[in-house]
mmCIF file with all atom_site columns, C-alpha atoms and ligand atoms in Angstrom:
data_model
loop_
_atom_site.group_PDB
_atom_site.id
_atom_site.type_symbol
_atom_site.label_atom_id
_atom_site.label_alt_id
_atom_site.label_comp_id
_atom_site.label_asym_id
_atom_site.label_entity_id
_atom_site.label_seq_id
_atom_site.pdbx_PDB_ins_code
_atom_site.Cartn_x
_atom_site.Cartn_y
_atom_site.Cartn_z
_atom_site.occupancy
_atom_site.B_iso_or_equiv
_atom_site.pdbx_formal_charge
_atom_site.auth_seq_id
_atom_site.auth_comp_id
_atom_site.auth_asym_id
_atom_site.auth_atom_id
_atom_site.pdbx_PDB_model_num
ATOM   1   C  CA  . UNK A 1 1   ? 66.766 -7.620 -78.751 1.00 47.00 ? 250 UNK A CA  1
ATOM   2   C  CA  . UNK A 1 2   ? 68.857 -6.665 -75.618 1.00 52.00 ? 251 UNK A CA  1
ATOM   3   C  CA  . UNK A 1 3   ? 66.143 -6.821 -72.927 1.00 53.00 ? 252 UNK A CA  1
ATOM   4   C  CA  . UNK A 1 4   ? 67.841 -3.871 -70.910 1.00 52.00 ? 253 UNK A CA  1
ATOM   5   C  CA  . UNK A 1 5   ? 66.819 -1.939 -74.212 1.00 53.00 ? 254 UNK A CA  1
ATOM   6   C  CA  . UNK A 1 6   ? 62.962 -2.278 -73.745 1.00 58.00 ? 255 UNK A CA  1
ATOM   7   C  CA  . UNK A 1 7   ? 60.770 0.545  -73.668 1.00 66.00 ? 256 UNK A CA  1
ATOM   8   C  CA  . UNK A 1 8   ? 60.068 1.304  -70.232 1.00 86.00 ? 257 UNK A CA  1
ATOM   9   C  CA  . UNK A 1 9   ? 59.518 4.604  -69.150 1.00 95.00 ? 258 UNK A CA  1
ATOM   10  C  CA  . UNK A 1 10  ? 56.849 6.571  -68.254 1.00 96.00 ? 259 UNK A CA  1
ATOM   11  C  CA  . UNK A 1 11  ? 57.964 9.847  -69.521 1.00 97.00 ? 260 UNK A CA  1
ATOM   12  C  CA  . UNK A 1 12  ? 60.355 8.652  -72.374 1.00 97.00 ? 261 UNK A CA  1
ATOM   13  C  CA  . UNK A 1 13  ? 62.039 5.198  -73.134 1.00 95.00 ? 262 UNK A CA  1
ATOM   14  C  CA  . UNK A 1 14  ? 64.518 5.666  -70.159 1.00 96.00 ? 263 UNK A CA  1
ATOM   15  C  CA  . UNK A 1 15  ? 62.766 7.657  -67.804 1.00 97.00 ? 264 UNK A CA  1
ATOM   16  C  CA  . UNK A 1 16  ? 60.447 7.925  -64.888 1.00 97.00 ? 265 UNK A CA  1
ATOM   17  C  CA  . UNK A 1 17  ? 58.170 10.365 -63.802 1.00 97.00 ? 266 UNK A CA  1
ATOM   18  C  CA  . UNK A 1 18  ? 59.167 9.155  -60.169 1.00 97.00 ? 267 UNK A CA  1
ATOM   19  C  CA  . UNK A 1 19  ? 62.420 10.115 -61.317 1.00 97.00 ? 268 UNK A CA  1
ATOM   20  C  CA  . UNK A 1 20  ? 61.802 13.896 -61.982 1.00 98.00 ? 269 UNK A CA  1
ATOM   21  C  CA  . UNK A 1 21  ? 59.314 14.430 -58.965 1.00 98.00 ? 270 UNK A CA  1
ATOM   22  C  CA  . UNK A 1 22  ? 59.954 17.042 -56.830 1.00 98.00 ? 271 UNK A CA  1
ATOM   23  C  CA  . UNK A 1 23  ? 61.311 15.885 -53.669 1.00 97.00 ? 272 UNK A CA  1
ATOM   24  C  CA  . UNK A 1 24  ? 59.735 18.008 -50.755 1.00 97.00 ? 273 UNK A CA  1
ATOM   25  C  CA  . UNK A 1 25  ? 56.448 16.415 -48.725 1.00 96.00 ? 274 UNK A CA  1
ATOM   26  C  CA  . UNK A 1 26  ? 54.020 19.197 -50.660 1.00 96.00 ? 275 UNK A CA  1
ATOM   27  C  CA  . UNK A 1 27  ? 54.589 17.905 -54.165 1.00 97.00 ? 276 UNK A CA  1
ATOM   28  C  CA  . UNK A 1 28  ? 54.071 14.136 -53.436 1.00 94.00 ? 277 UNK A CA  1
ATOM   29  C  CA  . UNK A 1 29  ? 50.504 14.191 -55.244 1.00 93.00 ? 278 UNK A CA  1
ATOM   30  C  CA  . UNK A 1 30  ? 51.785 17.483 -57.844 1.00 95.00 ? 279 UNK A CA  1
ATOM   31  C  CA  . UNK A 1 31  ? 51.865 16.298 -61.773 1.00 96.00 ? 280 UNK A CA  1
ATOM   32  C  CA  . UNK A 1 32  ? 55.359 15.578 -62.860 1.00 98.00 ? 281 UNK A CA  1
ATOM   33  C  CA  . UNK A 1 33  ? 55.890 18.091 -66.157 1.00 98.00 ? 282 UNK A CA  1
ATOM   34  C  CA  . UNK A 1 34  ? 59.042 17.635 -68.168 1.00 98.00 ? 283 UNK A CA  1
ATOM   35  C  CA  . UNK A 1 35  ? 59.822 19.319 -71.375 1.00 98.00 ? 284 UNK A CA  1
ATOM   36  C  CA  . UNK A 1 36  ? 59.985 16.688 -74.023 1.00 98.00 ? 285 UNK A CA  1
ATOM   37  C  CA  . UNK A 1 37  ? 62.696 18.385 -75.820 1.00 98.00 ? 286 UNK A CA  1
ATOM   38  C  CA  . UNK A 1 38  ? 64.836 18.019 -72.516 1.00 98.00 ? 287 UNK A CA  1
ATOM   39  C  CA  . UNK A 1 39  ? 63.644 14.481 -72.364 1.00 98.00 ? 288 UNK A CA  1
ATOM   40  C  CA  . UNK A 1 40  ? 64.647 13.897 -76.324 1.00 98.00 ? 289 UNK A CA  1
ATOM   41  C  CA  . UNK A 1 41  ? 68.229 15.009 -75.764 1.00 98.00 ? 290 UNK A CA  1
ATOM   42  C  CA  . UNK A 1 42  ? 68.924 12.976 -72.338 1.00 98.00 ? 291 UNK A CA  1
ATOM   43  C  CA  . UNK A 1 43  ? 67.383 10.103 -74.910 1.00 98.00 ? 292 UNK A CA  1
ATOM   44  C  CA  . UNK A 1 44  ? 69.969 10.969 -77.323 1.00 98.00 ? 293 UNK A CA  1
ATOM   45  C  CA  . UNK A 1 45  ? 72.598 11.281 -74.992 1.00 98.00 ? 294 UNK A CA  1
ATOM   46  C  CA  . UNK A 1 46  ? 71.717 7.664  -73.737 1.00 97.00 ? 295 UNK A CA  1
ATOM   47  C  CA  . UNK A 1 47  ? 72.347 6.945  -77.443 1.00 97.00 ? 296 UNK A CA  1
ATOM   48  C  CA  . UNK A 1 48  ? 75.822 8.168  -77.318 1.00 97.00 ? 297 UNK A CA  1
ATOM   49  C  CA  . UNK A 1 49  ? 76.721 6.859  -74.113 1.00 97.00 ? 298 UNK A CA  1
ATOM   50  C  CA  . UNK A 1 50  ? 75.429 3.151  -74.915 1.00 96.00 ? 299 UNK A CA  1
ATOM   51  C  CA  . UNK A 1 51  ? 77.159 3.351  -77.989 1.00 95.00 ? 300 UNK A CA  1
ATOM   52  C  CA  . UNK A 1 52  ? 79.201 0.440  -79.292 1.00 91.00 ? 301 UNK A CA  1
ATOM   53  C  CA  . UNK A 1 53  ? 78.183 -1.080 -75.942 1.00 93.00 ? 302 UNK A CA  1
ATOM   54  C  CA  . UNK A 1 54  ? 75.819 -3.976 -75.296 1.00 92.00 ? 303 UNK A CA  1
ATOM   55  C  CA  . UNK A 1 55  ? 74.760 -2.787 -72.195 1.00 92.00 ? 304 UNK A CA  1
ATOM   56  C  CA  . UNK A 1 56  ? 72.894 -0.219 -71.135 1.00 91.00 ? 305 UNK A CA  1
ATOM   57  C  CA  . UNK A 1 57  ? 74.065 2.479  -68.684 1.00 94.00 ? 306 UNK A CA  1
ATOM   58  C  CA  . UNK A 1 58  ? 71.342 4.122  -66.942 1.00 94.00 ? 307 UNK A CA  1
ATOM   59  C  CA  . UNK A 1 59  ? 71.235 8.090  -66.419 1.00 97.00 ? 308 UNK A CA  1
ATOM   60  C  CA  . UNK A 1 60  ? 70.479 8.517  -63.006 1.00 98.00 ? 309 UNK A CA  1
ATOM   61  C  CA  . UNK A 1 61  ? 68.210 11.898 -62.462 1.00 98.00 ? 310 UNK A CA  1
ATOM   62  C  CA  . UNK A 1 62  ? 70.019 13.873 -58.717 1.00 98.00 ? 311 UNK A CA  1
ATOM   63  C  CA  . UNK A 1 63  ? 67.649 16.639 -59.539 1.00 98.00 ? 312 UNK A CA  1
ATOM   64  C  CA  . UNK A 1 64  ? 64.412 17.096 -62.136 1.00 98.00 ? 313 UNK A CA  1
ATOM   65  C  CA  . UNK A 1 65  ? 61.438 19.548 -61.241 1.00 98.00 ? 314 UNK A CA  1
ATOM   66  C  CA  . UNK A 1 66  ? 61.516 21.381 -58.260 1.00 98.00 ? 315 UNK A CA  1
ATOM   67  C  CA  . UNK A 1 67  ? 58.901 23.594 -56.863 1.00 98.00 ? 316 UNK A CA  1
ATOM   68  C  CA  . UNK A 1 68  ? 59.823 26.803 -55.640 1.00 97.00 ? 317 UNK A CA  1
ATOM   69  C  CA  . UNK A 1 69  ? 60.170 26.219 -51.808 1.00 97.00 ? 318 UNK A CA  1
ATOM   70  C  CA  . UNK A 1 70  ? 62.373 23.224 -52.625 1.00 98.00 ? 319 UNK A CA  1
ATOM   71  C  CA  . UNK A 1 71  ? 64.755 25.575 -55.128 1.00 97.00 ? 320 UNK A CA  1
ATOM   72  C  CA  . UNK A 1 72  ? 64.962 28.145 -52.204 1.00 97.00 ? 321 UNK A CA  1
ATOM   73  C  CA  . UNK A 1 73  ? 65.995 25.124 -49.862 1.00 96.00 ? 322 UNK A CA  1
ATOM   74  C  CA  . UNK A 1 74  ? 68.927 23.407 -51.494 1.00 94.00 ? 323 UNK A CA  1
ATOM   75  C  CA  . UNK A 1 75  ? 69.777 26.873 -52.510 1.00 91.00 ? 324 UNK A CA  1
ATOM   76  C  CA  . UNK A 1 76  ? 69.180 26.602 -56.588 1.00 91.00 ? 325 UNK A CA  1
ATOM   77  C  CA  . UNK A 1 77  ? 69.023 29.852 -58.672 1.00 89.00 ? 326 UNK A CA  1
ATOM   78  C  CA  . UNK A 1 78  ? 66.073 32.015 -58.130 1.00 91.00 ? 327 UNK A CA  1
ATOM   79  C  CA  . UNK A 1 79  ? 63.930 30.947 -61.405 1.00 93.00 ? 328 UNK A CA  1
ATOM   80  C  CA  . UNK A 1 80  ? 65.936 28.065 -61.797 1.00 97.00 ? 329 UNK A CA  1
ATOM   81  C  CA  . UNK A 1 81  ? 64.821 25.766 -64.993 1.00 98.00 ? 330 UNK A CA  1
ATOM   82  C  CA  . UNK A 1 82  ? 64.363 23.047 -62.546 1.00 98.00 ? 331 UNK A CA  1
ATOM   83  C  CA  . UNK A 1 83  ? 60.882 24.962 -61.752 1.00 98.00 ? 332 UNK A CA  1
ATOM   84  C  CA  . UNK A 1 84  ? 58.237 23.486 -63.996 1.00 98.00 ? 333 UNK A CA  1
ATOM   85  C  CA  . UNK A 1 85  ? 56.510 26.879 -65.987 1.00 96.00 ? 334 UNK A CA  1
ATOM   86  C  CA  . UNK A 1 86  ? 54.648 24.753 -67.240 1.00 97.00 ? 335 UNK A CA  1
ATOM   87  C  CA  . UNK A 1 87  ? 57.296 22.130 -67.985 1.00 98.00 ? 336 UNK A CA  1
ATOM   88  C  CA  . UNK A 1 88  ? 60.734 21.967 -65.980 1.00 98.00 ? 337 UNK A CA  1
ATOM   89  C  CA  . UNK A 1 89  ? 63.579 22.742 -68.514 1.00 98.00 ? 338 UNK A CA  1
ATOM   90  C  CA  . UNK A 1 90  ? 66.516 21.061 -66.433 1.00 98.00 ? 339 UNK A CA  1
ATOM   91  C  CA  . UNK A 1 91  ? 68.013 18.095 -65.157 1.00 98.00 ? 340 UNK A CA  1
ATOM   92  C  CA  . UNK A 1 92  ? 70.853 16.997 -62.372 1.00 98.00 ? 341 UNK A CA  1
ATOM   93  C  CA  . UNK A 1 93  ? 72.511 14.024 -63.795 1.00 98.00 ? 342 UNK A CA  1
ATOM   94  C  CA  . UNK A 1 94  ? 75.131 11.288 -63.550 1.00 98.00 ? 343 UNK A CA  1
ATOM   95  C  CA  . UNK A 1 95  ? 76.234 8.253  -64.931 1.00 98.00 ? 344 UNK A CA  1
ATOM   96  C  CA  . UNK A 1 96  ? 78.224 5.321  -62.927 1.00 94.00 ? 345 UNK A CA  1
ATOM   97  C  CA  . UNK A 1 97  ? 81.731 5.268  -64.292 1.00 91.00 ? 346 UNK A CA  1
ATOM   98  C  CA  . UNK A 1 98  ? 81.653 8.423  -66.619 1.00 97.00 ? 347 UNK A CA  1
ATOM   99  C  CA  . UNK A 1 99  ? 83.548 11.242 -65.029 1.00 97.00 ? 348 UNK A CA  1
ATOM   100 C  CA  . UNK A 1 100 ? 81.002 15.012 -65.038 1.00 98.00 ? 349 UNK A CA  1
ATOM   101 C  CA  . UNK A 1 101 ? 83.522 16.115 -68.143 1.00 98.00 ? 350 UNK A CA  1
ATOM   102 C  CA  . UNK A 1 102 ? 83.243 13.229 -69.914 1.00 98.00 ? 351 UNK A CA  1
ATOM   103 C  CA  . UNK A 1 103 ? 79.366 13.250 -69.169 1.00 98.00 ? 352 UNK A CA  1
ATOM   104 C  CA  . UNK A 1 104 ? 79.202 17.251 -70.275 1.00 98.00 ? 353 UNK A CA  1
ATOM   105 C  CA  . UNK A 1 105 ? 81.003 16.653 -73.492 1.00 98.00 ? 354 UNK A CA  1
ATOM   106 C  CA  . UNK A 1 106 ? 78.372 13.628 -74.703 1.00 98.00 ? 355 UNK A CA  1
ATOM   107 C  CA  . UNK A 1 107 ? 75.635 16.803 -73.572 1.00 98.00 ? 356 UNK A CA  1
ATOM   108 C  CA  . UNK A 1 108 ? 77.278 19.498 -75.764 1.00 98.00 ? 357 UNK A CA  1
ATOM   109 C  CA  . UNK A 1 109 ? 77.768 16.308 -78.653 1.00 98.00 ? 358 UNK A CA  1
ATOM   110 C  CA  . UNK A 1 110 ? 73.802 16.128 -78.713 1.00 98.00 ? 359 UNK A CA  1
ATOM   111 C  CA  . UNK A 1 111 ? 73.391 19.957 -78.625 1.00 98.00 ? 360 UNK A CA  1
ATOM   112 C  CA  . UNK A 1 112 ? 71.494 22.801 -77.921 1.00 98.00 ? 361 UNK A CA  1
ATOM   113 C  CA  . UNK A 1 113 ? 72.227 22.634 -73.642 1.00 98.00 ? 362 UNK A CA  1
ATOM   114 C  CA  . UNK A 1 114 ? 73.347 24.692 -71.280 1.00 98.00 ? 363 UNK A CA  1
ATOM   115 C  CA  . UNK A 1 115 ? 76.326 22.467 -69.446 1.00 98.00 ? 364 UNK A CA  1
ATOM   116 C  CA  . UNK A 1 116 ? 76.941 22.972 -65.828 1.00 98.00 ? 365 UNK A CA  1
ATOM   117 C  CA  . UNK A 1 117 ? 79.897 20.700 -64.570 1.00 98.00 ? 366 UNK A CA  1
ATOM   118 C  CA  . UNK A 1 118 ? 79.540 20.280 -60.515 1.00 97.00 ? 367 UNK A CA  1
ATOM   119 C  CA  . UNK A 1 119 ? 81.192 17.270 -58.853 1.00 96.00 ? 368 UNK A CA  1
ATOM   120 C  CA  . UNK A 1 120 ? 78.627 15.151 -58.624 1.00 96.00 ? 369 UNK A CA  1
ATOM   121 C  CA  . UNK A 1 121 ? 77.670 14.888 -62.155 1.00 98.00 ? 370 UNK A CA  1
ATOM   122 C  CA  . UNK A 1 122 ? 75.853 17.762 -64.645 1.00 98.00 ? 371 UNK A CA  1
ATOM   123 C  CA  . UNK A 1 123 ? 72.874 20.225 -64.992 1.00 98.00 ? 372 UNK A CA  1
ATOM   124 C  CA  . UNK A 1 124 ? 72.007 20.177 -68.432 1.00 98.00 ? 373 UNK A CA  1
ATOM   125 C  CA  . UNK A 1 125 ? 69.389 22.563 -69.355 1.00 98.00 ? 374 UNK A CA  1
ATOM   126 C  CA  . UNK A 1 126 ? 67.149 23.735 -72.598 1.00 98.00 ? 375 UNK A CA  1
ATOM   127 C  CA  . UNK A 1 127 ? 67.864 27.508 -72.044 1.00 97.00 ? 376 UNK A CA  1
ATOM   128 C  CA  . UNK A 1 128 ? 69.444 29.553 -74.761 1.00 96.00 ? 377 UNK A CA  1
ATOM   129 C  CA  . UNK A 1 129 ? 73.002 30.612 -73.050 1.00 96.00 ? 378 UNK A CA  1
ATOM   130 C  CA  . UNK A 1 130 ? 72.081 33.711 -71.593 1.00 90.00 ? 379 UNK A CA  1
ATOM   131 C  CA  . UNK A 1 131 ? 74.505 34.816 -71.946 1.00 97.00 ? 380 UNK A CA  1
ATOM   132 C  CA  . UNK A 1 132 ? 76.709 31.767 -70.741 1.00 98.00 ? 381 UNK A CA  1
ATOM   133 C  CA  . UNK A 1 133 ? 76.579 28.583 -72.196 1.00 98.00 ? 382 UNK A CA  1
ATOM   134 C  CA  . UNK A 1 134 ? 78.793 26.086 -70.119 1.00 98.00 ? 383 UNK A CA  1
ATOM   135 C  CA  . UNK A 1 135 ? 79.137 26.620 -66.014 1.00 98.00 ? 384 UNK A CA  1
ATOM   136 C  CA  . UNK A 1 136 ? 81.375 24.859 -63.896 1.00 98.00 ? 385 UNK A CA  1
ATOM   137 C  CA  . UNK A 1 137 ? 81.442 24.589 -60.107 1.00 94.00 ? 386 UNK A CA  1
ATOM   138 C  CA  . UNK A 1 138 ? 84.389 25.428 -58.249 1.00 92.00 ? 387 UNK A CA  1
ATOM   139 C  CA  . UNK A 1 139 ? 83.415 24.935 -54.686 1.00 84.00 ? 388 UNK A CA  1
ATOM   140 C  CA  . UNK A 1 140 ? 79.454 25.725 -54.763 1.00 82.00 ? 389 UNK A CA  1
ATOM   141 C  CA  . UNK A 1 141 ? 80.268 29.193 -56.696 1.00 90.00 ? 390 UNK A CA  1
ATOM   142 C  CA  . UNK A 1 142 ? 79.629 28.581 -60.586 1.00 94.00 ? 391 UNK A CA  1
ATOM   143 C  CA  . UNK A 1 143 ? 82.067 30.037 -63.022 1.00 97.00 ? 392 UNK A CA  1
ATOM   144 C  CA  . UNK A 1 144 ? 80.185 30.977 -66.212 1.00 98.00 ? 393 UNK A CA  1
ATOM   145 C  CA  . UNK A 1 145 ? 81.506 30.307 -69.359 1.00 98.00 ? 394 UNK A CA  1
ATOM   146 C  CA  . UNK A 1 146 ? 80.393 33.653 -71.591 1.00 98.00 ? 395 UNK A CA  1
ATOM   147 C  CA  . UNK A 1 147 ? 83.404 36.114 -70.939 1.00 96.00 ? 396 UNK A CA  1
ATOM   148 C  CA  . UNK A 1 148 ? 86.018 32.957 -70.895 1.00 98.00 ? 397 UNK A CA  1
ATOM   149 C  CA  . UNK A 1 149 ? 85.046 30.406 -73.638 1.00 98.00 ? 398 UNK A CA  1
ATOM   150 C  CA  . UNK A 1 150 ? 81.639 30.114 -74.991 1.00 98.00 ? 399 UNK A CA  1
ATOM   151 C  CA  . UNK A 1 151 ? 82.367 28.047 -78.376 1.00 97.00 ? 400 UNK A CA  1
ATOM   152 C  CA  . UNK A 1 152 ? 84.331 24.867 -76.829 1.00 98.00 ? 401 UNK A CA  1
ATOM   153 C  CA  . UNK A 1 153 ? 83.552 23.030 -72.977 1.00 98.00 ? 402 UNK A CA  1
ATOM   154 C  CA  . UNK A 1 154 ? 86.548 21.207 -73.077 1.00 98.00 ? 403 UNK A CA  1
ATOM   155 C  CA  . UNK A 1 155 ? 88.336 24.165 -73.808 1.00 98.00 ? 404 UNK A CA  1
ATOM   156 C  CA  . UNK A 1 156 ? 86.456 26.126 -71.026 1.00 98.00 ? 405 UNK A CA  1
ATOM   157 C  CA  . UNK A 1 157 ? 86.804 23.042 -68.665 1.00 98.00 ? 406 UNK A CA  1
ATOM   158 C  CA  . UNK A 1 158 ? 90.874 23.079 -69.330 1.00 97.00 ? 407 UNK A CA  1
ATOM   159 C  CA  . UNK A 1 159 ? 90.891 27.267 -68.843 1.00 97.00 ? 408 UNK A CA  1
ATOM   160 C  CA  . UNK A 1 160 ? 89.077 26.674 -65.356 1.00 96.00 ? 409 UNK A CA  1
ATOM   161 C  CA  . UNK A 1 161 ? 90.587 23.678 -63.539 1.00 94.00 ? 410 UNK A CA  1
ATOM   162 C  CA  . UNK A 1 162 ? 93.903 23.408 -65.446 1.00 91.00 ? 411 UNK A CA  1
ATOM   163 C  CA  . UNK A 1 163 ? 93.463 19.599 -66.237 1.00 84.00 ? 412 UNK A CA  1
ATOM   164 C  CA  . UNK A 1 164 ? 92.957 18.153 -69.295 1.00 77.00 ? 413 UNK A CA  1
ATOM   165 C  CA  . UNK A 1 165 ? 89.724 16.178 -68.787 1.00 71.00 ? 414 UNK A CA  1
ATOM   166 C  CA  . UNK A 1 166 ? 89.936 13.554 -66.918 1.00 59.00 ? 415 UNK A CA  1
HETATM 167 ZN ZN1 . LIG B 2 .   ? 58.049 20.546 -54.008 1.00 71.95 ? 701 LIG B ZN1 1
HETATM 168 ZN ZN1 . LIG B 2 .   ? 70.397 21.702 -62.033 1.00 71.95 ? 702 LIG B ZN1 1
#
């Protein structure tokens, strides 16, 4: 067995509660929550992105729960998934030498996310698109997805920045 394929985690087989805490002074003692459906599908993902491969690419988590002082502070969206209630519903991921795109289209493989492309990697999320399903940063000002393309991200992604996905 691949020893960089053990069960580690504290939260799931890849991930750390350390990893998800929110980052501010106040919540250095706070319980990490994480949905476990969110935490399933960034284990699938892993899946797909290790596949074929006999090495294993971590997912590194930019952003997990977030209280709400620290959402108002790096300027999140009011009620932002990010906010445990109980659990936090969203992630800000990236993985070393997979480009956001090529990271959001392994998250819309797996299913059942909302996809926001940004330039330093994705926020996936376990909302139902409401109504938008797929986001994508042009500058800090989301573009949302729902009026534009809502069926396809590559699609979307090719509408928005005019390049093909690279
Ligand atoms: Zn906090
Ligand atoms: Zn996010």
């Amino acid at each position: 067995m691949d020893e960089n394929k053990k069960s580690l985690g504290d939260l799931s087989t890849n991930f750390w509660k350390k990893e998800f805490r929110c980052p501010c002074p106040k919540c250095r003692r706070k319980k990490v929550r994480v949905s476990s459906l969110l935490l399933f599908k960034l284990e699938m993902m892993i899946m797909i992105i290790d596949r074929g491969l006999n090495f294993h690419r971590p997912v590194i988590v930019l952003s997990g729960n977030r209280c709400e002082e620290e959402n108002k502070r790096i300027g999140g969206f009011p009620g932002s998934e990010h906010i445990p209630a109980p659990d936090g519903e969203a992630a800000d991921i990236t993985v070393d030498s997979l480009t956001p795109i090529e990271l959001g289209l392994i998250a819309e493989e797996v299913g059942g996310l909302r996809i926001g492309i940004a330039k330093w990697g994705i926020h996936v999320d376990i909302k139902p698109p409401s109504p938008s399903k797929f986001w994508i940063y042009i500058g800090v000002k989301p573009v949302y997805s729902a009026k534009i393309e809502n069926t396809s991200l590559i699609k979307f992604y090719r509408i928005i920045t005019g390049k093909e996905g690279e």
